[in-house]
Short mmCIF file of C-alpha atoms in Angstrom, two decimals:
data_model
loop_
_atom_site.label_atom_id
_atom_site.label_comp_id
_atom_site.label_asym_id
_atom_site.label_seq_id
_atom_site.Cartn_x
_atom_site.Cartn_y
_atom_site.Cartn_z
CA UNK A 1 0.00 0.00 0.00
CA UNK A 2 2.80 2.39 -0.89
CA UNK A 3 1.04 5.13 -2.86
CA UNK A 4 1.48 8.90 -2.91
CA UNK A 5 -0.55 10.65 -0.24
CA UNK A 6 -2.95 12.26 -2.74
CA UNK A 7 -3.63 8.82 -4.26
CA UNK A 8 -5.62 7.87 -1.15
CA UNK A 9 -8.30 10.44 -1.94
CA UNK A 10 -11.64 8.93 -2.96
CA UNK A 11 -12.89 9.81 -6.41
CA UNK A 12 -16.49 10.07 -7.54
CA UNK A 13 -15.67 7.62 -10.35
CA UNK A 14 -16.19 4.06 -9.16
CA UNK A 15 -13.74 2.57 -11.66
CA UNK A 16 -10.98 4.88 -10.40
CA UNK A 17 -11.62 3.87 -6.78
CA UNK A 18 -11.63 0.17 -7.67
CA UNK A 19 -8.36 0.50 -9.55
CA UNK A 20 -6.69 2.34 -6.64
CA UNK A 21 -7.88 -0.25 -4.11
CA UNK A 22 -6.46 -3.03 -6.29
CA UNK A 23 -3.18 -1.10 -6.40
CA UNK A 24 -3.19 -0.83 -2.58
CA UNK A 25 -3.05 -4.63 -2.44
CA UNK A 26 -0.66 -4.86 -5.41
CA UNK A 27 -3.37 -6.60 -7.47
CA UNK A 28 -3.29 -9.61 -5.16
CA UNK A 29 -5.37 -12.59 -6.26
CA UNK A 30 -6.98 -12.62 -2.79
CA UNK A 31 -8.96 -9.44 -3.44
CA UNK A 32 -12.33 -10.20 -5.03
CA UNK A 33 -15.01 -7.96 -6.51
CA UNK A 34 -18.76 -8.25 -7.19
CA UNK A 35 -20.52 -5.54 -9.18
CA UNK A 36 -24.24 -4.70 -8.77
CA UNK A 37 -26.76 -1.97 -9.44
CA UNK A 38 -28.59 -0.22 -6.60
CA UNK A 39 -31.68 1.73 -7.70
CA UNK A 40 -30.11 2.29 -11.10
CA UNK A 41 -26.70 3.36 -9.72
CA UNK A 42 -23.62 1.27 -10.51
CA UNK A 43 -21.93 -0.24 -7.46
CA UNK A 44 -19.28 -2.78 -6.50
CA UNK A 45 -18.28 -4.85 -3.48
CA UNK A 46 -14.57 -5.44 -2.82
CA UNK A 47 -13.36 -7.89 -0.17
CA UNK A 48 -10.44 -10.10 0.78
CA UNK A 49 -11.38 -13.73 0.31
CA UNK A 50 -9.25 -15.08 3.18
CA UNK A 51 -10.58 -12.59 5.76
CA UNK A 52 -14.26 -12.64 4.78
CA UNK A 53 -17.19 -14.87 5.68
CA UNK A 54 -18.67 -15.44 2.22
CA UNK A 55 -22.01 -16.71 3.54
CA UNK A 56 -22.46 -13.61 5.69
CA UNK A 57 -21.40 -11.40 2.79
CA UNK A 58 -24.00 -12.95 0.52
CA UNK A 59 -26.91 -12.99 2.99
CA UNK A 60 -26.32 -9.69 4.86
CA UNK A 61 -24.83 -7.49 2.13
CA UNK A 62 -25.34 -8.67 -1.45
CA UNK A 63 -28.91 -9.95 -1.15
CA UNK A 64 -30.30 -6.78 0.55
CA UNK A 65 -28.54 -4.65 -2.06
CA UNK A 66 -30.06 -6.60 -4.96
CA UNK A 67 -33.54 -6.69 -3.44
CA UNK A 68 -33.69 -3.04 -2.32
CA UNK A 69 -36.05 -0.71 -4.15
CA UNK A 70 -35.48 2.49 -2.17
CA UNK A 71 -33.66 3.91 0.85
CA UNK A 72 -30.14 4.93 1.79
CA UNK A 73 -27.34 2.40 1.47
CA UNK A 74 -26.56 2.54 5.21
CA UNK A 75 -30.21 1.73 6.03
CA UNK A 76 -30.46 -1.24 3.69
CA UNK A 77 -27.79 -3.44 5.26
CA UNK A 78 -28.84 -5.52 8.33
CA UNK A 79 -25.38 -5.20 9.90
CA UNK A 80 -24.57 -3.49 13.20
CA UNK A 81 -20.95 -2.58 12.46
CA UNK A 82 -21.03 -0.16 9.52
CA UNK A 83 -18.31 2.43 9.00
CA UNK A 84 -17.86 5.22 6.44
CA UNK A 85 -14.33 5.49 5.03
CA UNK A 86 -13.31 8.95 3.87
CA UNK A 87 -10.09 7.82 2.13
CA UNK A 88 -8.76 4.72 0.43
CA UNK A 89 -6.19 4.02 3.14
CA UNK A 90 -8.98 3.70 5.72
CA UNK A 91 -10.93 1.46 3.34
CA UNK A 92 -7.93 -0.83 2.76
CA UNK A 93 -7.31 -1.09 6.52
CA UNK A 94 -10.94 -2.07 7.05
CA UNK A 95 -10.70 -4.77 4.37
CA UNK A 96 -7.69 -6.25 6.17
CA UNK A 97 -9.90 -6.63 9.25
CA UNK A 98 -12.49 -8.65 7.32
CA UNK A 99 -14.79 -5.83 6.24
CA UNK A 100 -16.15 -5.49 2.71
CA UNK A 101 -15.85 -2.18 0.86
CA UNK A 102 -19.08 -1.06 -0.85
CA UNK A 103 -18.53 1.54 -3.59
CA UNK A 104 -21.20 3.51 -5.43
CA UNK A 105 -20.70 5.63 -8.53
CA UNK A 106 -20.77 9.42 -7.97
CA UNK A 107 -20.30 8.95 -4.22
CA UNK A 108 -17.13 10.30 -2.54
CA UNK A 109 -17.02 7.85 0.35
CA UNK A 110 -16.90 4.08 0.87
CA UNK A 111 -19.12 1.99 3.15
CA UNK A 112 -17.34 -0.67 5.22
CA UNK A 113 -19.54 -3.53 6.48
CA UNK A 114 -18.24 -6.11 8.94
CA UNK A 115 -18.35 -9.59 7.39
CA UNK A 116 -15.18 -10.94 9.01
CA UNK A 117 -14.56 -14.67 9.15
CA UNK A 118 -14.24 -15.93 12.73
CA UNK A 119 -11.62 -18.65 13.01
CA UNK A 120 -11.55 -19.02 16.79
CA UNK A 121 -10.92 -22.21 18.65
CA UNK A 122 -13.40 -23.44 21.19
CA UNK A 123 -13.01 -22.59 24.88
CA UNK A 124 -11.05 -25.33 26.63
CA UNK A 125 -9.55 -25.93 30.04
CA UNK A 126 -6.53 -23.89 31.07
CA UNK A 127 -3.37 -25.85 30.28
CA UNK A 128 -0.93 -24.02 32.56
CA UNK A 129 -3.13 -23.25 35.58
CA UNK A 130 -5.05 -26.43 36.20
CA UNK A 131 -7.12 -26.74 39.36
CA UNK A 132 -8.90 -29.55 41.15
CA UNK A 133 -11.94 -27.47 42.00
CA UNK A 134 -13.27 -24.31 40.46
CA UNK A 135 -13.71 -23.10 36.91
CA UNK A 136 -12.19 -25.22 34.14
CA UNK A 137 -12.38 -22.80 31.22
CA UNK A 138 -9.47 -20.72 29.97
CA UNK A 139 -8.77 -17.84 27.63
CA UNK A 140 -8.25 -18.32 23.90
CA UNK A 141 -6.38 -16.29 21.26
CA UNK A 142 -9.31 -13.95 20.55
CA UNK A 143 -9.41 -10.87 22.80
CA UNK A 144 -13.12 -10.28 22.10
CA UNK A 145 -14.05 -13.77 23.29
CA UNK A 146 -11.84 -13.33 26.36
CA UNK A 147 -13.63 -10.08 27.11
CA UNK A 148 -16.97 -11.88 26.94
CA UNK A 149 -15.72 -14.47 29.44
CA UNK A 150 -14.74 -11.68 31.83
CA UNK A 151 -18.13 -9.95 31.43
CA UNK A 152 -19.86 -13.24 32.15
CA UNK A 153 -18.26 -13.31 35.61
CA UNK A 154 -18.10 -9.60 36.35
CA UNK A 155 -21.46 -7.93 35.74
CA UNK A 156 -20.45 -4.50 37.01
CA UNK A 157 -20.98 -1.14 35.26
CA UNK A 158 -17.71 0.15 36.75
CA UNK A 159 -15.69 -2.14 34.48
CA UNK A 160 -13.97 0.14 31.94
CA UNK A 161 -12.53 -1.03 28.63
CA UNK A 162 -10.06 0.94 26.52
CA UNK A 163 -9.17 -0.35 23.03
CA UNK A 164 -5.87 0.32 21.25
CA UNK A 165 -4.47 -0.75 17.89
CA UNK A 166 -0.67 -1.07 17.66
CA UNK A 167 1.55 -1.83 14.68
CA UNK A 168 1.20 0.10 11.42
CA UNK A 169 1.80 -2.85 9.07
CA UNK A 170 0.23 -5.56 11.22
CA UNK A 171 -2.48 -3.99 13.41
CA UNK A 172 -2.76 -5.79 16.74
CA UNK A 173 -5.66 -5.07 19.08
CA UNK A 174 -5.04 -4.46 22.79
CA UNK A 175 -7.76 -4.12 25.43
CA UNK A 176 -7.04 -2.39 28.73
CA UNK A 177 -9.48 -3.17 31.56
CA UNK A 178 -9.86 -1.68 35.02
CA UNK A 179 -12.50 -0.91 37.63
CA UNK A 180 -13.15 2.82 37.66
CA UNK A 181 -13.74 3.04 41.43
CA UNK A 182 -10.94 0.70 42.50
CA UNK A 183 -7.99 1.16 40.13
CA UNK A 184 -5.33 3.82 40.56
CA UNK A 185 -5.79 6.19 37.61
CA UNK A 186 -2.12 7.18 37.74
CA UNK A 187 -1.23 3.55 37.02
CA UNK A 188 -3.84 3.38 34.25
CA UNK A 189 -2.50 6.54 32.59
CA UNK A 190 1.10 5.32 32.83
CA UNK A 191 0.21 1.99 31.23
CA UNK A 192 -1.62 3.80 28.41
CA UNK A 193 1.34 6.13 27.89
CA UNK A 194 3.75 3.19 27.58
CA UNK A 195 1.42 1.40 25.18
CA UNK A 196 1.27 4.45 22.93
CA UNK A 197 5.07 4.69 22.79
CA UNK A 198 5.17 1.41 20.86
CA UNK A 199 6.54 2.36 17.45
CA UNK A 200 6.94 -1.14 16.01
CA UNK A 201 5.42 -1.33 12.53
CA UNK A 202 5.26 -5.12 12.70
CA UNK A 203 4.11 -7.00 15.81
CA UNK A 204 5.62 -10.49 15.70
CA UNK A 205 4.28 -11.53 19.09
CA UNK A 206 2.45 -10.00 22.08
CA UNK A 207 5.78 -9.94 23.91
CA UNK A 208 6.87 -6.97 21.82
CA UNK A 209 4.04 -4.95 23.32
CA UNK A 210 4.32 -6.24 26.88
CA UNK A 211 8.10 -5.81 27.20
CA UNK A 212 7.62 -2.04 27.09
CA UNK A 213 5.47 -2.21 30.21
CA UNK A 214 8.22 -3.43 32.54
CA UNK A 215 9.44 -0.94 35.12
CA UNK A 216 12.96 -2.40 35.36
CA UNK A 217 14.45 -4.14 32.33
CA UNK A 218 17.52 -5.34 34.25
CA UNK A 219 15.70 -7.24 36.98
CA UNK A 220 15.55 -11.03 36.55
CA UNK A 221 12.18 -11.16 38.33
CA UNK A 222 8.90 -10.92 36.38
CA UNK A 223 7.04 -7.63 36.73
CA UNK A 224 3.82 -8.77 35.08
CA UNK A 225 1.60 -11.68 36.04
CA UNK A 226 0.26 -13.83 33.21
CA UNK A 227 -2.94 -15.79 33.72
CA UNK A 228 -5.19 -17.74 31.37
CA UNK A 229 -8.02 -18.07 33.88
CA UNK A 230 -11.04 -15.71 33.69
CA UNK A 231 -11.85 -16.14 37.39
CA UNK A 232 -8.32 -15.16 38.41
CA UNK A 233 -8.49 -12.15 36.10
CA UNK A 234 -11.77 -10.99 37.64
CA UNK A 235 -10.37 -11.30 41.17
CA UNK A 236 -7.43 -9.06 40.22
CA UNK A 237 -9.80 -6.52 38.68
CA UNK A 238 -11.77 -6.41 41.93
CA UNK A 239 -8.52 -5.77 43.81
CA UNK A 240 -7.93 -2.63 41.76
CA UNK A 241 -5.38 -3.89 39.25
CA UNK A 242 -5.14 -3.23 35.53
CA UNK A 243 -5.64 -6.04 32.99
CA UNK A 244 -4.36 -6.21 29.42
CA UNK A 245 -5.79 -8.51 26.74
CA UNK A 246 -3.74 -8.79 23.53
CA UNK A 247 -5.17 -10.22 20.32
CA UNK A 248 -3.33 -13.42 19.45
CA UNK A 249 -2.47 -14.22 23.08
CA UNK A 250 -4.39 -16.61 25.32
CA UNK A 251 -3.15 -14.88 28.48
CA UNK A 252 -4.31 -11.86 30.42
CA UNK A 253 -1.60 -9.59 31.82
CA UNK A 254 -1.99 -8.22 35.37
CA UNK A 255 -0.40 -4.92 36.47
CA UNK A 256 0.96 -3.88 38.93
CA UNK A 257 2.25 -6.95 40.78
CA UNK A 258 4.09 -7.91 43.93
CA UNK A 259 6.49 -10.79 44.56
CA UNK A 260 4.04 -12.86 46.59
CA UNK A 261 1.27 -12.73 43.97
CA UNK A 262 3.22 -15.30 41.94
CA UNK A 263 2.65 -17.97 44.61
CA UNK A 264 -1.14 -17.83 44.76
CA UNK A 265 -3.40 -20.09 42.72
CA UNK A 266 -7.14 -20.44 42.38
CA UNK A 267 -7.20 -23.66 44.41
CA UNK A 268 -6.03 -21.72 47.48
CA UNK A 269 -9.49 -20.16 47.65
CA UNK A 270 -11.42 -23.31 46.73
CA UNK A 271 -10.27 -25.46 49.66
CA UNK A 272 -10.38 -25.04 53.43
CA UNK A 273 -8.01 -22.38 54.69
CA UNK A 274 -5.85 -24.94 56.51
CA UNK A 275 -5.10 -26.72 53.26
CA UNK A 276 -4.62 -23.49 51.32
CA UNK A 277 -2.13 -22.22 53.90
CA UNK A 278 -0.21 -25.49 53.91
CA UNK A 279 0.24 -25.59 50.14
CA UNK A 280 1.14 -21.91 50.01
CA UNK A 281 3.90 -22.55 52.55
CA UNK A 282 5.10 -25.43 50.38
CA UNK A 283 5.52 -23.02 47.47
CA UNK A 284 7.54 -20.60 49.60
CA UNK A 285 9.73 -23.50 50.72
CA UNK A 286 10.10 -24.52 47.07
CA UNK A 287 11.57 -21.11 46.24
CA UNK A 288 14.16 -21.46 48.99
CA UNK A 289 15.03 -24.98 47.81
CA UNK A 290 15.36 -23.82 44.22
CA UNK A 291 17.62 -20.92 45.22
CA UNK A 292 19.67 -22.38 48.05
CA UNK A 293 19.86 -26.20 47.95
CA UNK A 294 22.54 -26.56 45.20
CA UNK A 295 24.50 -23.67 46.72
CA UNK A 296 24.41 -25.14 50.23
CA UNK A 297 25.57 -28.51 48.90
CA UNK A 298 28.42 -26.89 46.93
CA UNK A 299 29.47 -24.83 49.97
CA UNK A 300 29.51 -27.91 52.22
CA UNK A 301 31.48 -30.06 49.79
CA UNK A 302 33.95 -27.29 48.94
CA UNK A 303 34.47 -25.48 52.24
CA UNK A 304 32.43 -26.76 55.18
CA UNK A 305 32.69 -30.54 55.58
CA UNK A 306 32.86 -30.00 59.35
CA UNK A 307 29.14 -29.14 59.61
CA UNK A 308 28.08 -32.69 58.67
CA UNK A 309 27.56 -35.57 61.11
CA UNK A 310 30.37 -38.12 60.93
CA UNK A 311 28.20 -40.90 59.40
CA UNK A 312 26.86 -38.62 56.68
CA UNK A 313 30.35 -37.30 56.06
CA UNK A 314 31.73 -40.78 55.30
CA UNK A 315 28.79 -41.52 52.99
CA UNK A 316 29.27 -38.23 51.12
CA UNK A 317 33.03 -38.78 50.81
CA UNK A 318 32.41 -42.22 49.32
CA UNK A 319 30.08 -40.79 46.68
CA UNK A 320 32.68 -38.17 45.70
CA UNK A 321 35.52 -40.58 45.11
CA UNK A 322 36.87 -40.69 41.55
CA UNK A 323 34.75 -37.66 40.50
CA UNK A 324 37.12 -35.53 38.36
CA UNK A 325 35.11 -32.28 38.56
CA UNK A 326 34.40 -29.81 41.34
CA UNK A 327 30.78 -29.66 42.59
CA UNK A 328 29.98 -26.47 40.64
CA UNK A 329 30.83 -28.15 37.32
CA UNK A 330 28.75 -31.16 38.38
CA UNK A 331 25.76 -28.97 39.19
CA UNK A 332 26.00 -26.97 35.95
CA UNK A 333 26.30 -30.17 33.93
CA UNK A 334 23.23 -31.76 35.51
CA UNK A 335 21.18 -28.54 35.27
CA UNK A 336 22.09 -28.30 31.57
CA UNK A 337 21.03 -31.90 30.98
CA UNK A 338 17.77 -31.30 32.86
CA UNK A 339 17.00 -28.16 30.83
CA UNK A 340 17.75 -30.00 27.57
CA UNK A 341 15.32 -32.77 28.52
CA UNK A 342 12.68 -30.20 29.47
CA UNK A 343 13.12 -28.26 26.24
CA UNK A 344 13.00 -31.44 24.16
CA UNK A 345 9.81 -32.56 25.93
CA UNK A 346 8.16 -29.22 25.07
CA UNK A 347 9.11 -29.32 21.38
CA UNK A 348 8.38 -32.98 20.68
CA UNK A 349 4.89 -34.35 19.96
CA UNK A 350 2.95 -35.15 23.12
CA UNK A 351 2.81 -38.84 22.23
CA UNK A 352 6.55 -39.27 22.77
CA UNK A 353 7.41 -36.31 25.00
CA UNK A 354 6.49 -38.11 28.24
CA UNK A 355 8.45 -41.19 27.20
CA UNK A 356 11.52 -39.08 26.49
CA UNK A 357 11.29 -37.33 29.85
CA UNK A 358 11.07 -40.56 31.86
CA UNK A 359 13.42 -42.78 29.87
CA UNK A 360 15.89 -40.00 29.15
CA UNK A 361 16.06 -38.96 32.78
CA UNK A 362 16.54 -42.52 34.05
CA UNK A 363 19.12 -43.52 31.44
CA UNK A 364 21.17 -40.33 31.59
CA UNK A 365 20.99 -40.15 35.38
CA UNK A 366 22.23 -43.70 35.88
CA UNK A 367 24.86 -43.59 33.15
CA UNK A 368 26.54 -40.36 34.25
CA UNK A 369 26.94 -41.90 37.72
CA UNK A 370 28.37 -45.14 36.27
CA UNK A 371 30.75 -43.10 34.13
CA UNK A 372 32.03 -41.24 37.20
CA UNK A 373 31.05 -37.81 35.88
CA UNK A 374 28.58 -36.88 38.63
CA UNK A 375 28.13 -38.11 42.19
CA UNK A 376 24.94 -39.76 43.32
CA UNK A 377 24.41 -37.05 45.94
CA UNK A 378 24.49 -34.36 43.25
CA UNK A 379 21.83 -36.28 41.30
CA UNK A 380 19.58 -36.16 44.38
CA UNK A 381 20.25 -32.46 44.98
CA UNK A 382 19.51 -31.40 41.41
CA UNK A 383 16.42 -33.64 41.26
CA UNK A 384 14.99 -32.08 44.42
CA UNK A 385 15.77 -28.61 43.08
CA UNK A 386 13.98 -29.36 39.80
CA UNK A 387 10.90 -30.75 41.55
CA UNK A 388 10.78 -27.70 43.83
CA UNK A 389 10.99 -25.26 40.92
CA UNK A 390 8.28 -27.12 38.99
CA UNK A 391 5.88 -26.66 41.91
CA UNK A 392 5.83 -22.87 41.43
CA UNK A 393 2.61 -21.71 39.71
CA UNK A 394 4.22 -19.00 37.55
CA UNK A 395 6.43 -20.04 34.63
CA UNK A 396 8.16 -16.63 34.66
CA UNK A 397 9.01 -16.98 38.36
CA UNK A 398 10.39 -20.48 37.76
CA UNK A 399 12.75 -19.09 35.13
CA UNK A 400 13.79 -16.26 37.45
CA UNK A 401 14.58 -18.68 40.30
CA UNK A 402 16.75 -20.83 38.00
CA UNK A 403 18.60 -17.79 36.70
CA UNK A 404 19.27 -16.29 40.14
CA UNK A 405 20.55 -19.63 41.49
CA UNK A 406 23.61 -19.60 39.19
CA UNK A 407 25.48 -16.62 40.74
CA UNK A 408 24.61 -17.94 44.22
CA UNK A 409 26.26 -21.27 43.35
CA UNK A 410 29.39 -19.47 42.15
CA UNK A 411 29.52 -17.41 45.37
CA UNK A 412 29.10 -20.56 47.48
CA UNK A 413 32.05 -22.21 45.72
CA UNK A 414 34.32 -19.20 46.30
CA UNK A 415 33.26 -18.08 49.78
CA UNK A 416 31.19 -20.91 51.23
CA UNK A 417 28.35 -19.98 53.56
CA UNK A 418 29.56 -16.37 53.62
CA UNK A 419 29.04 -16.21 49.85
CA UNK A 420 25.49 -17.53 50.21
CA UNK A 421 24.69 -14.99 52.93
CA UNK A 422 26.16 -12.16 50.83
CA UNK A 423 24.19 -13.28 47.74
CA UNK A 424 20.90 -13.41 49.62
CA UNK A 425 21.60 -9.98 51.12
CA UNK A 426 22.01 -8.54 47.63
CA UNK A 427 18.90 -10.40 46.49
CA UNK A 428 16.72 -8.99 49.29
CA UNK A 429 18.15 -5.51 48.69
CA UNK A 430 17.16 -5.75 45.04
CA UNK A 431 13.66 -7.02 45.85
CA UNK A 432 13.18 -4.25 48.43
CA UNK A 433 14.22 -1.55 45.97
CA UNK A 434 12.22 -2.82 42.99
CA UNK A 435 8.87 -1.19 42.20
CA UNK A 436 6.17 -1.75 39.60
CA UNK A 437 4.20 1.40 38.77
CA UNK A 438 4.89 2.85 42.19
CA UNK A 439 3.92 -0.32 44.07
CA UNK A 440 6.77 -1.87 46.13
CA UNK A 441 7.58 -5.28 44.64
CA UNK A 442 8.37 -6.87 48.03
CA UNK A 443 5.25 -5.54 49.74
CA UNK A 444 4.25 -6.12 52.56
CA UNK A 445 7.81 -6.71 53.85
CA UNK A 446 9.01 -3.42 52.38
CA UNK A 447 7.40 -1.23 53.54
CA UNK A 448 6.83 -3.43 56.56
CA UNK A 449 3.13 -4.10 57.20
CA UNK A 450 2.65 -6.84 59.84
CA UNK A 451 -1.12 -7.02 59.30
CA UNK A 452 -0.68 -7.60 55.54
CA UNK A 453 2.10 -10.14 56.08
CA UNK A 454 -0.37 -12.39 57.88
CA UNK A 455 -2.81 -12.44 54.93
CA UNK A 456 0.07 -12.91 52.49
CA UNK A 457 1.46 -16.01 54.16
CA UNK A 458 -1.72 -17.46 55.65
CA UNK A 459 -5.04 -18.05 53.85
CA UNK A 460 -7.26 -16.97 56.73
CA UNK A 461 -11.05 -17.16 56.46
CA UNK A 462 -12.73 -13.78 55.97
CA UNK A 463 -14.65 -14.04 59.22
CA UNK A 464 -11.30 -13.82 61.04
CA UNK A 465 -9.61 -11.26 58.85
CA UNK A 466 -11.36 -9.19 56.21
CA UNK A 467 -9.09 -7.50 53.72
CA UNK A 468 -9.87 -4.40 51.71
CA UNK A 469 -10.48 -5.30 48.06
CA UNK A 470 -9.52 -1.88 46.69
CA UNK A 471 -5.95 -2.08 48.06
CA UNK A 472 -4.00 -3.08 44.97
CA UNK A 473 -0.91 -3.72 47.08
CA UNK A 474 -2.53 -6.74 48.69
CA UNK A 475 -0.93 -9.90 47.33
#
């Protein structure tokens, strides 16, 4: 659609407009035309075959035009979404969205009628946030359908929707949702401002849009929460947060976030509070295992054998005999093997992915021990670390925990327990300093709020402790 600016002006000659629209699409074979006469006036319908529902075009556009005896063109069509294009560029953009362009001779505008083909997949269960009890439907790749699922659960007139279109050469729709009485408007305006700074002409993936919304690009920790559950999305809306729905993505994005939001799941609120608290504590313990267990093992083997009981010391010494590498190299080797197996299981067809994971793990694990490359104790340590990281609900937080564990392992090899303590001090300093849209990332520990800490760590029933829904800092 590279034409001089004056070439986009609509002419009163229908043949001229048709020729220019064909030139906009470089005379592509996908653009189709159907000429007709409306009350004695020559007309034509132009549409893109791949983006148009031909049955809807024939029944809702062509048939009323052929059968009409009188009346304006806009009043003849039984279609809700009708738009008047004042230039050819606007008409071509509408055709790309599945609209048909209706041209009439001696008329200096073009009618765009929505006859888009809907190629959406059916609503299925969430694949990444499965629950035992509760809702079993998840978002799909169509933002409009996702919006309907949210409206189905949240029938509230205070729900505000703002629509944006980003990408000049590949328009991508973005919906911004918030509750007018609960959300912080400063956060809403800042999110909108960052969305509008997106100057990419081609949107390859929703990540291009969402990466601009991060407050700190250098932090390894996720600053947006992704969810594919409508019920979770609605709960965040009612807590005053901002939601983003991107066309082509089956996830809703929650802003702003805190560190402890990444450890809550829908099942916490669907079971008795004793069970919810127990499993939430397990997830917090899993983070500490994922961060510290390999480092503690490396520190003990390298610098602090004296902390072990004598019986365990002899057993550990026996497992380390004839191992040519230091424990850091062992750990990095096993983590690399584990990540390769995980990546291969994701990319392979599901029919053989599970077999590869089980057989590959057993064969490689036993053979590296027989070959004397890795000790049996290191196999146990890395296996426990992997299981702990897999128990975290958020994929982004799992990746962050794995990434942060590497420098801690290096510090433990060089300085022992002092290196671990120093690494965790730096880690807590970073978490305490980090903010997302003015909200402290490590809230409620910084700033310290004892009352909020209780509800963060413990899933208390509301009769004991009622929290304020409009406080968006509550995690």
